[in-house]
Amino acid sequence: MTSPTPTLQERARGSLAGLAIGDAIGRPVEGFSAAEIQAAHGRVTGYLDPEPAGSDDTEYALLTAKTVLRVGVGATADDFAQTWIEDVLPQADDFKGAASARWPRSTTCATASARR
């Protein structure tokens, strides 16, 4: 028995879900070398954080998808800025981006500047 061919929308949802899952698994070790990951965790086969969450990578992919759905594949910088204004600036909390001891808080700083 063959499975039905997934629709474009189903494939897009699947790719975004896969990105979010992979991002949540890898976020705690982002920026680590393979040797550092091996030393700290061995082989990573699941979530390292008891409350796994994606990072700014997932957030940006979802914002990009939302913008493309809203205006189409010809989206401009202004279209992406509008999505940022509507969906990121109103957030009360910063999302768990790459901000850590290893990475600067660039997204947090950019959002704070835009709110001013």
mmCIF file of C-alpha atoms in Angstrom:
data_model
loop_
_atom_site.group_PDB
_atom_site.id
_atom_site.type_symbol
_atom_site.label_atom_id
_atom_site.label_comp_id
_atom_site.label_asym_id
_atom_site.label_seq_id
_atom_site.Cartn_x
_atom_site.Cartn_y
_atom_site.Cartn_z
ATOM 1 C CA MET A 1 0.000 0.000 0.000
ATOM 2 C CA THR A 2 1.416 3.368 -0.977
ATOM 3 C CA SER A 3 0.964 6.505 1.047
ATOM 4 C CA PRO A 4 -0.703 9.474 -0.581
ATOM 5 C CA THR A 5 1.687 12.119 -1.811
ATOM 6 C CA PRO A 6 1.800 14.939 0.733
ATOM 7 C CA THR A 7 0.556 18.322 -0.400
ATOM 8 C CA LEU A 8 2.900 21.272 -0.641
ATOM 9 C CA GLN A 9 1.352 22.671 2.544
ATOM 10 C CA GLU A 10 1.918 19.383 4.399
ATOM 11 C CA ARG A 11 5.507 19.262 3.202
ATOM 12 C CA ALA A 12 6.072 22.860 4.336
ATOM 13 C CA ARG A 13 4.579 22.102 7.759
ATOM 14 C CA GLY A 14 6.748 19.007 8.051
ATOM 15 C CA SER A 15 9.903 20.902 7.170
ATOM 16 C CA LEU A 16 9.139 23.632 9.715
ATOM 17 C CA ALA A 17 8.342 21.031 12.386
ATOM 18 C CA GLY A 18 11.603 19.222 11.628
ATOM 19 C CA LEU A 19 13.524 22.490 11.819
ATOM 20 C CA ALA A 20 11.936 23.333 15.200
ATOM 21 C CA ILE A 21 12.656 19.883 16.650
ATOM 22 C CA GLY A 22 16.257 19.887 15.435
ATOM 23 C CA ASP A 23 16.719 23.424 16.711
ATOM 24 C CA ALA A 24 15.375 22.492 20.166
ATOM 25 C CA ILE A 25 17.695 19.479 20.321
ATOM 26 C CA GLY A 26 20.746 21.449 19.187
ATOM 27 C CA ARG A 27 20.137 24.795 20.906
ATOM 28 C CA PRO A 28 21.857 23.872 24.197
ATOM 29 C CA VAL A 29 25.067 23.017 22.349
ATOM 30 C CA GLU A 30 24.970 25.698 19.669
ATOM 31 C CA GLY A 31 28.457 26.942 18.992
ATOM 32 C CA PHE A 32 30.151 23.967 20.644
ATOM 33 C CA SER A 33 32.621 21.917 18.674
ATOM 34 C CA ALA A 34 31.920 18.219 18.131
ATOM 35 C CA ALA A 35 34.624 17.423 20.695
ATOM 36 C CA GLU A 36 33.029 19.756 23.272
ATOM 37 C CA ILE A 37 29.611 18.189 22.732
ATOM 38 C CA GLN A 38 31.075 14.690 23.025
ATOM 39 C CA ALA A 39 32.903 15.596 26.241
ATOM 40 C CA ALA A 40 29.863 17.212 27.843
ATOM 41 C CA HIS A 41 27.037 14.961 26.638
ATOM 42 C CA GLY A 42 28.329 12.005 24.692
ATOM 43 C CA ARG A 43 26.139 11.316 21.676
ATOM 44 C CA VAL A 44 23.140 13.659 21.651
ATOM 45 C CA THR A 45 20.063 11.596 20.805
ATOM 46 C CA GLY A 46 17.310 13.719 22.324
ATOM 47 C CA TYR A 47 16.502 16.911 24.138
ATOM 48 C CA LEU A 48 19.175 18.099 26.567
ATOM 49 C CA ASP A 49 16.986 20.738 28.171
ATOM 50 C CA PRO A 50 14.068 19.630 30.397
ATOM 51 C CA GLU A 51 12.023 22.386 28.758
ATOM 52 C CA PRO A 52 13.159 22.237 25.130
ATOM 53 C CA ALA A 53 12.565 25.282 23.012
ATOM 54 C CA GLY A 54 13.669 26.468 19.632
ATOM 55 C CA SER A 55 15.880 29.460 19.141
ATOM 56 C CA ASP A 56 15.831 32.526 17.005
ATOM 57 C CA ASP A 57 16.501 30.161 14.076
ATOM 58 C CA THR A 58 13.021 28.652 14.446
ATOM 59 C CA GLU A 59 11.475 32.057 15.109
ATOM 60 C CA TYR A 60 12.982 33.535 11.938
ATOM 61 C CA ALA A 61 11.907 30.568 9.813
ATOM 62 C CA LEU A 62 8.334 30.879 11.086
ATOM 63 C CA LEU A 63 8.330 34.651 10.554
ATOM 64 C CA THR A 64 9.647 34.141 7.028
ATOM 65 C CA ALA A 65 6.955 31.556 6.295
ATOM 66 C CA LYS A 66 4.279 33.838 7.727
ATOM 67 C CA THR A 67 5.453 36.726 5.571
ATOM 68 C CA VAL A 68 5.539 34.609 2.417
ATOM 69 C CA LEU A 69 2.051 33.281 3.165
ATOM 70 C CA ARG A 70 0.802 36.839 3.699
ATOM 71 C CA VAL A 71 2.312 38.505 0.622
ATOM 72 C CA GLY A 72 3.722 35.764 -1.589
ATOM 73 C CA VAL A 73 7.157 34.867 -2.845
ATOM 74 C CA GLY A 74 7.823 38.463 -3.928
ATOM 75 C CA ALA A 75 8.052 39.604 -0.297
ATOM 76 C CA THR A 76 10.191 42.691 0.194
ATOM 77 C CA ALA A 77 12.275 43.929 3.116
ATOM 78 C CA ASP A 78 9.330 46.161 4.043
ATOM 79 C CA ASP A 79 7.033 43.113 4.164
ATOM 80 C CA PHE A 80 9.427 41.324 6.504
ATOM 81 C CA ALA A 81 9.748 44.472 8.631
ATOM 82 C CA GLN A 82 5.955 44.625 8.918
ATOM 83 C CA THR A 83 5.835 41.026 10.130
ATOM 84 C CA TRP A 84 8.537 41.855 12.690
ATOM 85 C CA ILE A 85 6.538 44.886 13.890
ATOM 86 C CA GLU A 86 3.327 42.874 14.178
ATOM 87 C CA ASP A 87 4.695 39.646 15.657
ATOM 88 C CA VAL A 88 8.009 40.243 17.405
ATOM 89 C CA LEU A 89 7.780 43.691 18.962
ATOM 90 C CA PRO A 90 4.571 42.940 20.913
ATOM 91 C CA GLN A 91 6.146 39.874 22.583
ATOM 92 C CA ALA A 92 6.547 40.381 26.310
ATOM 93 C CA ASP A 93 9.410 37.907 26.606
ATOM 94 C CA ASP A 94 12.447 37.385 24.452
ATOM 95 C CA PHE A 95 12.604 33.984 22.809
ATOM 96 C CA LYS A 96 15.440 31.627 23.607
ATOM 97 C CA GLY A 97 17.770 32.662 20.845
ATOM 98 C CA ALA A 98 21.445 31.993 20.468
ATOM 99 C CA ALA A 99 21.969 34.400 23.362
ATOM 100 C CA SER A 100 24.172 32.584 25.815
ATOM 101 C CA ALA A 101 27.560 32.900 27.379
ATOM 102 C CA ARG A 102 28.956 31.976 23.954
ATOM 103 C CA TRP A 103 26.883 34.324 21.790
ATOM 104 C CA PRO A 104 25.905 38.000 22.056
ATOM 105 C CA ARG A 105 22.299 38.969 22.624
ATOM 106 C CA SER A 106 21.985 40.535 19.158
ATOM 107 C CA THR A 107 18.315 39.684 18.627
ATOM 108 C CA THR A 108 17.365 40.924 22.075
ATOM 109 C CA CYS A 109 19.276 44.156 21.493
ATOM 110 C CA ALA A 110 17.761 44.660 18.040
ATOM 111 C CA THR A 111 14.243 44.107 19.387
ATOM 112 C CA ALA A 112 14.825 46.491 22.299
ATOM 113 C CA SER A 113 16.110 49.154 19.914
ATOM 114 C CA ALA A 114 13.125 48.741 17.626
ATOM 115 C CA ARG A 115 10.722 49.086 20.575
ATOM 116 C CA ARG A 116 12.196 52.498 21.477
#
